[in-house]
């Protein structure tokens, strides 16, 4: 399934678009459960479309959905031509995955272990259950995010086909650009890691300060309100500590222990870290950070309570930098493509304690040609010539080519 994503992602994007196109018609005709309708404050979201009138948004959803269903099929089945379809898919991907959602996705990722427990034990406090947390307005934003990812995959596959590159790895006959080499990726990847760590420091520092009684960036009245609300300061502290933990893990994208398990993970020490084990979670976190940051950027700025929104808005920088660091890690760890055969051994410039590149098996020797590779052909030809000479014969001539 992972290997064939360029094919099924286009059809999945078409199915998703068709479903929302039909729903757009339904809501335009007065159907119930329009997901951006005005609701009470406890069940509203921070989406860009929250409270948008149904008579404008629903017809637009119908048109974009039905059009998108056709476009996604065309992009998957037809030969790429021009940039118009790529632009259409790219705009849909960015809008659905990054612009329309709010902090819901980040909250789900951060609180996913607790949500699993709450599904069996119930939600503490006055909430009636998980349904009071994941209600339709929020679930719709998750579905919008999924649709954005499908359109991003469709656009990427189409773009690679237009470049006549491998649809799986993106490599082509052209030589790799200088900034994509392992050594270059390590250099700018370190800057990306530093930017990701620094961008989250204001959020971590303010939430820890609030927990210990210092109303940094907020009024005394607001701090007193939070202190009087059970669990509010504790949740802020927990989120800050999770951010610190995430910053520590981010360093693994440019350090040896991100490629080979360190000693303190005793049951895996010395073993190779599968690249997907770092790339997948880091990519998810990078993507969900950006909508949360954009939501904070849209909120009214209060100078007396600047710490409520300003540190959260920096999540845009945090997500973008984390995404760049993750891509640099991918460039260093990628191997030979199974579809096109391009590439070589893991390209990481970080080495193990033995001096061999991290991730390379001990049974292979660096620089030795593989059987069947072009480097072995001359040696075999010379061997045949020597044997023929010893036998008093000449090697067979190459068959004549047609003029």
mmCIF file of C-alpha atoms in Angstrom:
data_model
loop_
_atom_site.group_PDB
_atom_site.id
_atom_site.type_symbol
_atom_site.label_atom_id
_atom_site.label_comp_id
_atom_site.label_asym_id
_atom_site.label_seq_id
_atom_site.Cartn_x
_atom_site.Cartn_y
_atom_site.Cartn_z
ATOM 1 C CA UNK A 1 0.000 0.000 0.000
ATOM 2 C CA UNK A 2 2.819 2.413 0.879
ATOM 3 C CA UNK A 3 4.631 1.504 -2.328
ATOM 4 C CA UNK A 4 1.597 2.294 -4.524
ATOM 5 C CA UNK A 5 0.577 5.556 -2.858
ATOM 6 C CA UNK A 6 0.953 7.616 -6.088
ATOM 7 C CA UNK A 7 -1.924 5.616 -7.608
ATOM 8 C CA UNK A 8 -4.380 5.177 -4.742
ATOM 9 C CA UNK A 9 -3.909 8.663 -3.252
ATOM 10 C CA UNK A 10 -5.406 10.259 -6.369
ATOM 11 C CA UNK A 11 -8.475 8.056 -6.263
ATOM 12 C CA UNK A 12 -8.774 8.612 -2.514
ATOM 13 C CA UNK A 13 -8.649 12.391 -3.056
ATOM 14 C CA UNK A 14 -11.332 12.021 -5.731
ATOM 15 C CA UNK A 15 -13.565 10.009 -3.372
ATOM 16 C CA UNK A 16 -13.066 12.491 -0.538
ATOM 17 C CA UNK A 17 -13.867 15.436 -2.817
ATOM 18 C CA UNK A 18 -16.956 13.721 -4.213
ATOM 19 C CA UNK A 19 -18.257 13.052 -0.697
ATOM 20 C CA UNK A 20 -17.840 16.678 0.364
ATOM 21 C CA UNK A 21 -19.270 17.875 -2.934
ATOM 22 C CA UNK A 22 -22.446 15.886 -2.276
ATOM 23 C CA UNK A 23 -22.522 17.151 1.329
ATOM 24 C CA UNK A 24 -22.154 20.706 0.025
ATOM 25 C CA UNK A 25 -25.271 20.219 -2.107
ATOM 26 C CA UNK A 26 -27.070 18.745 0.902
ATOM 27 C CA UNK A 27 -26.160 21.660 3.189
ATOM 28 C CA UNK A 28 -26.957 24.232 0.484
ATOM 29 C CA UNK A 29 -30.427 22.704 0.246
ATOM 30 C CA UNK A 30 -30.986 23.213 3.977
ATOM 31 C CA UNK A 31 -29.669 19.919 5.313
ATOM 32 C CA UNK A 32 -28.727 19.514 8.956
ATOM 33 C CA UNK A 33 -25.303 19.426 10.621
ATOM 34 C CA UNK A 34 -23.605 22.132 8.600
ATOM 35 C CA UNK A 35 -20.123 21.927 10.231
ATOM 36 C CA UNK A 36 -19.348 25.664 10.319
ATOM 37 C CA UNK A 37 -22.658 26.876 11.749
ATOM 38 C CA UNK A 38 -22.649 29.187 14.752
ATOM 39 C CA UNK A 39 -22.914 27.190 17.962
ATOM 40 C CA UNK A 40 -22.445 27.843 21.667
ATOM 41 C CA UNK A 41 -18.985 28.860 22.796
ATOM 42 C CA UNK A 42 -18.276 25.491 24.403
ATOM 43 C CA UNK A 43 -18.684 23.701 21.059
ATOM 44 C CA UNK A 44 -17.228 26.270 18.658
ATOM 45 C CA UNK A 45 -13.808 25.948 17.059
ATOM 46 C CA UNK A 46 -11.068 28.317 16.005
ATOM 47 C CA UNK A 47 -11.420 27.393 12.341
ATOM 48 C CA UNK A 48 -11.093 30.080 9.698
ATOM 49 C CA UNK A 49 -14.619 29.200 8.503
ATOM 50 C CA UNK A 50 -16.260 28.998 11.935
ATOM 51 C CA UNK A 51 -19.546 30.892 11.743
ATOM 52 C CA UNK A 52 -19.346 31.350 7.961
ATOM 53 C CA UNK A 53 -22.804 31.581 6.299
ATOM 54 C CA UNK A 54 -24.061 28.335 4.820
ATOM 55 C CA UNK A 55 -25.477 30.010 1.702
ATOM 56 C CA UNK A 56 -21.914 30.954 0.654
ATOM 57 C CA UNK A 57 -19.728 28.142 1.955
ATOM 58 C CA UNK A 58 -21.975 25.169 1.098
ATOM 59 C CA UNK A 59 -22.306 25.999 -2.651
ATOM 60 C CA UNK A 60 -18.561 26.650 -2.795
ATOM 61 C CA UNK A 61 -17.931 23.253 -1.189
ATOM 62 C CA UNK A 62 -20.244 21.620 -3.727
ATOM 63 C CA UNK A 63 -18.489 23.201 -6.694
ATOM 64 C CA UNK A 64 -14.961 22.568 -5.406
ATOM 65 C CA UNK A 65 -15.820 19.038 -4.302
ATOM 66 C CA UNK A 66 -17.389 17.894 -7.566
ATOM 67 C CA UNK A 67 -14.721 19.656 -9.632
ATOM 68 C CA UNK A 68 -11.989 18.205 -7.465
ATOM 69 C CA UNK A 69 -13.321 14.666 -7.921
ATOM 70 C CA UNK A 70 -12.920 14.994 -11.691
ATOM 71 C CA UNK A 71 -9.547 16.751 -11.474
ATOM 72 C CA UNK A 72 -8.076 14.121 -9.129
ATOM 73 C CA UNK A 73 -9.004 11.303 -11.533
ATOM 74 C CA UNK A 74 -7.561 13.227 -14.491
ATOM 75 C CA UNK A 75 -4.320 13.893 -12.587
ATOM 76 C CA UNK A 76 -3.999 10.203 -11.754
ATOM 77 C CA UNK A 77 -4.840 8.702 -15.161
ATOM 78 C CA UNK A 78 -3.687 11.244 -17.746
ATOM 79 C CA UNK A 79 -0.242 12.372 -18.802
ATOM 80 C CA UNK A 80 0.753 15.609 -16.974
ATOM 81 C CA UNK A 81 0.399 18.808 -18.979
ATOM 82 C CA UNK A 82 1.109 22.306 -17.742
ATOM 83 C CA UNK A 83 0.936 23.702 -14.247
ATOM 84 C CA UNK A 84 -2.787 24.501 -13.859
ATOM 85 C CA UNK A 85 -3.829 21.180 -12.303
ATOM 86 C CA UNK A 86 -0.783 21.192 -10.023
ATOM 87 C CA UNK A 87 -1.706 24.663 -8.788
ATOM 88 C CA UNK A 88 -5.326 23.608 -8.185
ATOM 89 C CA UNK A 89 -4.224 20.578 -6.165
ATOM 90 C CA UNK A 90 -1.619 22.577 -4.243
ATOM 91 C CA UNK A 91 -4.086 25.297 -3.226
ATOM 92 C CA UNK A 92 -6.590 22.685 -2.035
ATOM 93 C CA UNK A 93 -3.886 20.856 -0.080
ATOM 94 C CA UNK A 94 -2.674 23.978 1.734
ATOM 95 C CA UNK A 95 -6.166 25.301 2.379
ATOM 96 C CA UNK A 96 -7.605 22.044 3.701
ATOM 97 C CA UNK A 97 -4.610 20.861 5.741
ATOM 98 C CA UNK A 98 -3.109 24.093 7.068
ATOM 99 C CA UNK A 99 -5.440 27.090 6.750
ATOM 100 C CA UNK A 100 -8.970 25.905 7.603
ATOM 101 C CA UNK A 101 -8.206 23.757 10.721
ATOM 102 C CA UNK A 102 -7.400 25.085 14.191
ATOM 103 C CA UNK A 103 -5.565 23.676 17.218
ATOM 104 C CA UNK A 104 -7.798 20.557 17.282
ATOM 105 C CA UNK A 105 -5.267 18.417 15.450
ATOM 106 C CA UNK A 106 -2.441 19.408 17.782
ATOM 107 C CA UNK A 107 -4.619 18.718 20.812
ATOM 108 C CA UNK A 108 -5.540 15.271 19.517
ATOM 109 C CA UNK A 109 -1.890 14.385 18.889
ATOM 110 C CA UNK A 110 -0.779 15.697 22.287
ATOM 111 C CA UNK A 111 -3.662 14.172 24.243
ATOM 112 C CA UNK A 112 -4.136 10.966 22.252
ATOM 113 C CA UNK A 113 -3.044 8.666 25.130
ATOM 114 C CA UNK A 114 -5.517 10.355 27.471
ATOM 115 C CA UNK A 115 -8.316 10.160 24.880
ATOM 116 C CA UNK A 116 -7.842 6.400 24.616
ATOM 117 C CA UNK A 117 -8.187 6.091 28.388
ATOM 118 C CA UNK A 118 -11.181 8.450 28.473
ATOM 119 C CA UNK A 119 -12.969 6.279 25.910
ATOM 120 C CA UNK A 120 -13.165 3.541 28.560
ATOM 121 C CA UNK A 121 -13.255 5.493 31.828
ATOM 122 C CA UNK A 122 -15.129 8.641 30.833
ATOM 123 C CA UNK A 123 -13.854 12.198 30.823
ATOM 124 C CA UNK A 124 -13.087 13.712 34.241
ATOM 125 C CA UNK A 125 -15.050 16.778 35.252
ATOM 126 C CA UNK A 126 -18.330 18.059 33.868
ATOM 127 C CA UNK A 127 -17.952 16.612 30.369
ATOM 128 C CA UNK A 128 -20.291 13.773 29.493
ATOM 129 C CA UNK A 129 -17.786 11.761 27.492
ATOM 130 C CA UNK A 130 -15.364 11.792 24.577
ATOM 131 C CA UNK A 131 -18.230 13.091 22.427
ATOM 132 C CA UNK A 132 -18.029 16.379 24.327
ATOM 133 C CA UNK A 133 -14.417 16.699 23.168
ATOM 134 C CA UNK A 134 -14.617 15.258 19.649
ATOM 135 C CA UNK A 135 -17.923 16.724 18.494
ATOM 136 C CA UNK A 136 -18.905 17.151 14.839
ATOM 137 C CA UNK A 137 -17.394 20.614 14.336
ATOM 138 C CA UNK A 138 -14.004 19.259 15.424
ATOM 139 C CA UNK A 139 -14.300 15.925 13.627
ATOM 140 C CA UNK A 140 -15.023 17.846 10.430
ATOM 141 C CA UNK A 141 -11.722 19.702 10.813
ATOM 142 C CA UNK A 142 -9.898 16.389 11.153
ATOM 143 C CA UNK A 143 -11.575 15.193 7.943
ATOM 144 C CA UNK A 144 -10.572 18.443 6.230
ATOM 145 C CA UNK A 145 -6.974 17.819 7.289
ATOM 146 C CA UNK A 146 -7.072 14.279 5.896
ATOM 147 C CA UNK A 147 -8.422 15.615 2.611
ATOM 148 C CA UNK A 148 -5.581 18.120 2.466
ATOM 149 C CA UNK A 149 -3.030 15.332 2.888
ATOM 150 C CA UNK A 150 -4.645 13.323 0.085
ATOM 151 C CA UNK A 151 -4.543 16.328 -2.240
ATOM 152 C CA UNK A 152 -0.903 16.984 -1.284
ATOM 153 C CA UNK A 153 -0.001 13.397 -2.218
ATOM 154 C CA UNK A 154 -1.907 13.726 -5.497
ATOM 155 C CA UNK A 155 -0.104 16.967 -6.351
ATOM 156 C CA UNK A 156 3.295 15.473 -5.468
ATOM 157 C CA UNK A 157 2.777 12.382 -7.632
ATOM 158 C CA UNK A 158 1.591 14.516 -10.553
ATOM 159 C CA UNK A 159 4.551 16.875 -10.198
ATOM 160 C CA UNK A 160 7.033 14.007 -10.234
ATOM 161 C CA UNK A 161 5.444 12.510 -13.341
ATOM 162 C CA UNK A 162 5.605 15.913 -15.031
ATOM 163 C CA UNK A 163 9.356 16.054 -14.270
ATOM 164 C CA UNK A 164 9.752 12.479 -15.546
ATOM 165 C CA UNK A 165 11.081 11.550 -12.132
ATOM 166 C CA UNK A 166 10.435 8.452 -10.074
ATOM 167 C CA UNK A 167 6.996 8.777 -8.498
ATOM 168 C CA UNK A 168 8.182 6.979 -5.355
ATOM 169 C CA UNK A 169 11.430 8.780 -4.495
ATOM 170 C CA UNK A 170 11.426 11.851 -6.771
ATOM 171 C CA UNK A 171 14.860 11.133 -8.236
ATOM 172 C CA UNK A 172 15.430 11.670 -11.948
ATOM 173 C CA UNK A 173 18.220 11.264 -14.467
ATOM 174 C CA UNK A 174 19.491 14.701 -13.506
ATOM 175 C CA UNK A 175 22.202 14.764 -10.809
ATOM 176 C CA UNK A 176 21.106 15.592 -7.284
ATOM 177 C CA UNK A 177 21.228 19.245 -6.358
ATOM 178 C CA UNK A 178 24.023 20.339 -4.036
ATOM 179 C CA UNK A 179 21.737 21.180 -1.117
ATOM 180 C CA UNK A 180 20.264 17.647 -1.123
ATOM 181 C CA UNK A 181 23.567 15.863 -0.516
ATOM 182 C CA UNK A 182 23.934 14.246 2.930
ATOM 183 C CA UNK A 183 26.648 16.655 4.099
ATOM 184 C CA UNK A 184 24.702 19.731 2.984
ATOM 185 C CA UNK A 185 21.476 18.387 4.487
ATOM 186 C CA UNK A 186 23.249 17.902 7.811
ATOM 187 C CA UNK A 187 24.439 21.523 7.807
ATOM 188 C CA UNK A 188 21.112 23.198 7.121
ATOM 189 C CA UNK A 189 19.288 20.535 9.110
ATOM 190 C CA UNK A 190 21.140 21.667 12.233
ATOM 191 C CA UNK A 191 19.965 25.241 11.670
ATOM 192 C CA UNK A 192 16.401 23.975 11.233
ATOM 193 C CA UNK A 193 16.603 22.014 14.497
ATOM 194 C CA UNK A 194 17.901 25.108 16.313
ATOM 195 C CA UNK A 195 15.051 27.226 14.922
ATOM 196 C CA UNK A 196 12.467 24.624 15.961
ATOM 197 C CA UNK A 197 13.804 24.466 19.523
ATOM 198 C CA UNK A 198 14.070 28.251 19.961
ATOM 199 C CA UNK A 199 10.601 28.913 18.511
ATOM 200 C CA UNK A 200 8.933 26.942 21.306
ATOM 201 C CA UNK A 201 10.898 28.449 24.200
ATOM 202 C CA UNK A 202 8.449 31.348 24.844
ATOM 203 C CA UNK A 203 5.525 28.940 25.174
ATOM 204 C CA UNK A 204 7.411 26.610 27.507
ATOM 205 C CA UNK A 205 8.787 29.443 29.665
ATOM 206 C CA UNK A 206 5.465 31.261 30.117
ATOM 207 C CA UNK A 207 3.470 28.132 31.002
ATOM 208 C CA UNK A 208 6.036 27.009 33.553
ATOM 209 C CA UNK A 209 6.080 30.522 35.034
ATOM 210 C CA UNK A 210 2.282 30.518 35.369
ATOM 211 C CA UNK A 211 2.338 27.202 37.201
ATOM 212 C CA UNK A 212 4.798 28.534 39.781
ATOM 213 C CA UNK A 213 2.768 31.693 40.381
ATOM 214 C CA UNK A 214 4.415 34.234 38.085
ATOM 215 C CA UNK A 215 1.842 35.824 35.728
ATOM 216 C CA UNK A 216 4.336 36.420 32.919
ATOM 217 C CA UNK A 217 2.618 38.024 29.933
ATOM 218 C CA UNK A 218 -0.863 37.978 31.474
ATOM 219 C CA UNK A 219 -2.752 40.088 34.013
ATOM 220 C CA UNK A 220 -3.045 39.113 37.651
ATOM 221 C CA UNK A 221 -6.800 38.696 37.204
ATOM 222 C CA UNK A 222 -6.391 36.253 34.347
ATOM 223 C CA UNK A 223 -3.787 34.279 36.271
ATOM 224 C CA UNK A 224 -6.109 34.133 39.278
ATOM 225 C CA UNK A 225 -8.915 32.832 37.036
ATOM 226 C CA UNK A 226 -6.673 30.057 35.745
ATOM 227 C CA UNK A 227 -5.514 29.176 39.244
ATOM 228 C CA UNK A 228 -9.150 28.926 40.367
ATOM 229 C CA UNK A 229 -10.013 26.606 37.449
ATOM 230 C CA UNK A 230 -9.116 23.022 38.397
ATOM 231 C CA UNK A 231 -6.418 21.551 36.198
ATOM 232 C CA UNK A 232 -5.832 24.566 33.942
ATOM 233 C CA UNK A 233 -2.348 25.447 35.167
ATOM 234 C CA UNK A 234 -1.460 21.764 35.327
ATOM 235 C CA UNK A 235 -2.476 21.253 31.693
ATOM 236 C CA UNK A 236 -0.327 24.220 30.666
ATOM 237 C CA UNK A 237 2.631 22.782 32.572
ATOM 238 C CA UNK A 238 2.111 19.370 30.988
ATOM 239 C CA UNK A 239 2.010 20.880 27.500
ATOM 240 C CA UNK A 240 5.202 22.814 28.228
ATOM 241 C CA UNK A 241 6.978 19.669 29.420
ATOM 242 C CA UNK A 242 5.802 17.823 26.312
ATOM 243 C CA UNK A 243 7.291 20.647 24.256
ATOM 244 C CA UNK A 244 10.603 20.230 26.077
ATOM 245 C CA UNK A 245 10.525 16.513 25.394
ATOM 246 C CA UNK A 246 9.756 17.176 21.755
ATOM 247 C CA UNK A 247 12.716 19.550 21.529
ATOM 248 C CA UNK A 248 15.005 16.866 22.929
ATOM 249 C CA UNK A 249 13.728 14.346 20.385
ATOM 250 C CA UNK A 250 14.147 16.905 17.603
ATOM 251 C CA UNK A 251 17.900 16.875 18.237
ATOM 252 C CA UNK A 252 17.897 13.223 17.185
ATOM 253 C CA UNK A 253 17.306 14.354 13.612
ATOM 254 C CA UNK A 254 20.905 15.620 13.444
ATOM 255 C CA UNK A 255 22.672 13.423 16.005
ATOM 256 C CA UNK A 256 23.957 9.871 15.914
ATOM 257 C CA UNK A 257 21.394 8.588 18.425
ATOM 258 C CA UNK A 258 18.695 9.434 15.884
ATOM 259 C CA UNK A 259 20.159 6.762 13.598
ATOM 260 C CA UNK A 260 21.516 4.164 16.025
ATOM 261 C CA UNK A 261 19.769 3.440 19.318
ATOM 262 C CA UNK A 262 21.904 4.742 22.229
ATOM 263 C CA UNK A 263 22.975 2.757 25.279
ATOM 264 C CA UNK A 264 20.224 4.134 27.503
ATOM 265 C CA UNK A 265 17.658 2.312 25.348
ATOM 266 C CA UNK A 266 19.118 -0.976 26.531
ATOM 267 C CA UNK A 267 16.744 -3.323 24.692
ATOM 268 C CA UNK A 268 17.618 -1.685 21.323
ATOM 269 C CA UNK A 269 21.137 -0.370 22.004
ATOM 270 C CA UNK A 270 23.371 -0.422 18.938
ATOM 271 C CA UNK A 271 20.591 -1.333 16.520
ATOM 272 C CA UNK A 272 19.712 0.792 13.512
ATOM 273 C CA UNK A 273 16.770 3.180 13.935
ATOM 274 C CA UNK A 274 14.307 2.682 11.049
ATOM 275 C CA UNK A 275 14.010 6.070 9.282
ATOM 276 C CA UNK A 276 10.205 5.940 9.320
ATOM 277 C CA UNK A 277 10.225 5.775 13.110
ATOM 278 C CA UNK A 278 11.506 9.351 13.191
ATOM 279 C CA UNK A 279 10.123 10.715 9.922
ATOM 280 C CA UNK A 280 6.455 9.796 10.399
ATOM 281 C CA UNK A 281 5.853 11.254 13.900
ATOM 282 C CA UNK A 282 8.014 14.318 13.222
ATOM 283 C CA UNK A 283 6.123 15.012 9.979
ATOM 284 C CA UNK A 284 2.749 14.681 11.692
ATOM 285 C CA UNK A 285 3.740 17.052 14.489
ATOM 286 C CA UNK A 286 5.175 19.572 12.011
ATOM 287 C CA UNK A 287 1.943 19.591 10.023
ATOM 288 C CA UNK A 288 -0.442 19.973 12.977
ATOM 289 C CA UNK A 289 1.623 22.774 14.515
ATOM 290 C CA UNK A 290 1.057 25.150 11.590
ATOM 291 C CA UNK A 291 -2.791 25.311 11.778
ATOM 292 C CA UNK A 292 -2.537 25.915 15.524
ATOM 293 C CA UNK A 293 -0.086 28.750 14.936
ATOM 294 C CA UNK A 294 -2.284 30.317 12.255
ATOM 295 C CA UNK A 295 -5.265 30.166 14.610
ATOM 296 C CA UNK A 296 -3.308 32.073 17.283
ATOM 297 C CA UNK A 297 -2.243 34.585 14.646
ATOM 298 C CA UNK A 298 -5.914 35.249 13.779
ATOM 299 C CA UNK A 299 -6.925 35.805 17.398
ATOM 300 C CA UNK A 300 -7.118 39.382 18.759
ATOM 301 C CA UNK A 301 -3.857 40.542 20.297
ATOM 302 C CA UNK A 302 -4.105 41.989 23.818
ATOM 303 C CA UNK A 303 -0.947 43.762 24.998
ATOM 304 C CA UNK A 304 -1.714 42.983 28.644
ATOM 305 C CA UNK A 305 -2.248 39.302 27.817
ATOM 306 C CA UNK A 306 0.277 38.892 25.031
ATOM 307 C CA UNK A 307 1.400 35.486 26.298
ATOM 308 C CA UNK A 308 -1.989 33.989 25.465
ATOM 309 C CA UNK A 309 -1.481 34.208 21.701
ATOM 310 C CA UNK A 310 2.054 35.359 20.786
ATOM 311 C CA UNK A 311 3.918 32.199 21.908
ATOM 312 C CA UNK A 312 1.278 30.068 20.215
ATOM 313 C CA UNK A 313 1.663 31.979 16.949
ATOM 314 C CA UNK A 314 5.322 30.939 16.904
ATOM 315 C CA UNK A 315 4.065 27.405 16.275
ATOM 316 C CA UNK A 316 4.123 28.397 12.588
ATOM 317 C CA UNK A 317 7.900 28.798 12.796
ATOM 318 C CA UNK A 318 8.205 25.691 14.947
ATOM 319 C CA UNK A 319 6.242 23.551 12.476
ATOM 320 C CA UNK A 320 8.048 24.863 9.399
ATOM 321 C CA UNK A 321 11.479 24.392 10.997
ATOM 322 C CA UNK A 322 10.608 20.909 12.245
ATOM 323 C CA UNK A 323 9.383 19.992 8.775
ATOM 324 C CA UNK A 324 12.650 21.214 7.248
ATOM 325 C CA UNK A 325 14.713 19.290 9.815
ATOM 326 C CA UNK A 326 12.690 16.151 9.107
ATOM 327 C CA UNK A 327 13.258 16.516 5.372
ATOM 328 C CA UNK A 328 17.004 16.923 5.955
ATOM 329 C CA UNK A 329 16.936 13.721 8.019
ATOM 330 C CA UNK A 330 15.130 11.953 5.176
ATOM 331 C CA UNK A 331 17.711 13.117 2.630
ATOM 332 C CA UNK A 332 20.509 11.692 4.782
ATOM 333 C CA UNK A 333 18.808 8.371 5.498
ATOM 334 C CA UNK A 334 17.208 7.550 2.138
ATOM 335 C CA UNK A 335 18.489 4.459 0.369
ATOM 336 C CA UNK A 336 18.198 2.909 -3.075
ATOM 337 C CA UNK A 337 14.692 3.260 -4.457
ATOM 338 C CA UNK A 338 13.003 -0.097 -4.965
ATOM 339 C CA UNK A 339 11.002 1.220 -7.888
ATOM 340 C CA UNK A 340 13.624 2.992 -10.025
ATOM 341 C CA UNK A 341 16.889 1.674 -8.556
ATOM 342 C CA UNK A 342 18.376 5.144 -8.161
ATOM 343 C CA UNK A 343 20.346 6.075 -5.093
ATOM 344 C CA UNK A 344 22.930 4.188 -3.091
ATOM 345 C CA UNK A 345 23.653 3.091 0.435
ATOM 346 C CA UNK A 346 22.335 5.252 3.301
ATOM 347 C CA UNK A 347 23.732 8.713 2.738
ATOM 348 C CA UNK A 348 24.102 9.843 6.333
ATOM 349 C CA UNK A 349 27.393 11.503 7.158
ATOM 350 C CA UNK A 350 27.049 10.582 10.821
ATOM 351 C CA UNK A 351 29.149 7.556 11.682
ATOM 352 C CA UNK A 352 28.993 4.834 14.255
ATOM 353 C CA UNK A 353 31.667 4.225 16.858
ATOM 354 C CA UNK A 354 33.363 1.731 14.576
ATOM 355 C CA UNK A 355 33.806 4.426 11.935
ATOM 356 C CA UNK A 356 31.367 2.940 9.380
ATOM 357 C CA UNK A 357 28.406 5.021 8.270
ATOM 358 C CA UNK A 358 25.463 4.528 10.594
ATOM 359 C CA UNK A 359 22.959 2.045 9.248
ATOM 360 C CA UNK A 360 25.407 0.181 6.975
ATOM 361 C CA UNK A 361 25.607 -3.513 7.670
ATOM 362 C CA UNK A 362 28.916 -4.884 8.845
ATOM 363 C CA UNK A 363 28.905 -7.526 6.148
ATOM 364 C CA UNK A 364 29.383 -5.083 3.280
ATOM 365 C CA UNK A 365 32.578 -3.273 2.422
ATOM 366 C CA UNK A 366 32.477 0.366 1.482
ATOM 367 C CA UNK A 367 33.410 0.967 -2.112
ATOM 368 C CA UNK A 368 33.213 -2.671 -3.224
ATOM 369 C CA UNK A 369 31.141 -3.086 -6.403
ATOM 370 C CA UNK A 370 28.118 -5.342 -6.321
ATOM 371 C CA UNK A 371 27.780 -8.349 -8.543
ATOM 372 C CA UNK A 372 26.335 -7.381 -11.867
ATOM 373 C CA UNK A 373 27.302 -3.724 -11.525
ATOM 374 C CA UNK A 374 29.100 -1.881 -14.348
ATOM 375 C CA UNK A 375 32.283 -1.704 -12.279
ATOM 376 C CA UNK A 376 32.717 -5.492 -12.507
ATOM 377 C CA UNK A 377 32.233 -5.752 -16.271
ATOM 378 C CA UNK A 378 35.794 -4.754 -17.365
ATOM 379 C CA UNK A 379 37.322 -7.185 -14.887
ATOM 380 C CA UNK A 380 35.248 -10.051 -16.300
ATOM 381 C CA UNK A 381 36.152 -9.084 -19.860
ATOM 382 C CA UNK A 382 39.858 -9.092 -19.013
ATOM 383 C CA UNK A 383 39.466 -12.487 -17.342
ATOM 384 C CA UNK A 384 37.832 -13.988 -20.424
ATOM 385 C CA UNK A 385 40.583 -12.499 -22.656
ATOM 386 C CA UNK A 386 43.356 -13.990 -20.528
ATOM 387 C CA UNK A 387 41.697 -17.416 -20.516
ATOM 388 C CA UNK A 388 41.214 -17.281 -24.303
ATOM 389 C CA UNK A 389 44.837 -16.306 -24.867
ATOM 390 C CA UNK A 390 46.049 -19.178 -22.698
ATOM 391 C CA UNK A 391 43.911 -21.568 -24.715
ATOM 392 C CA UNK A 392 45.306 -20.214 -27.990
ATOM 393 C CA UNK A 393 42.026 -18.699 -29.081
ATOM 394 C CA UNK A 394 40.689 -15.204 -29.456
ATOM 395 C CA UNK A 395 37.647 -13.866 -27.645
ATOM 396 C CA UNK A 396 34.491 -13.887 -29.700
ATOM 397 C CA UNK A 397 33.944 -10.689 -31.607
ATOM 398 C CA UNK A 398 30.953 -8.574 -30.839
ATOM 399 C CA UNK A 399 28.077 -9.076 -33.275
ATOM 400 C CA UNK A 400 27.991 -6.495 -36.053
ATOM 401 C CA UNK A 401 25.528 -3.681 -35.640
ATOM 402 C CA UNK A 402 23.199 -2.585 -38.388
ATOM 403 C CA UNK A 403 24.107 0.637 -40.109
#
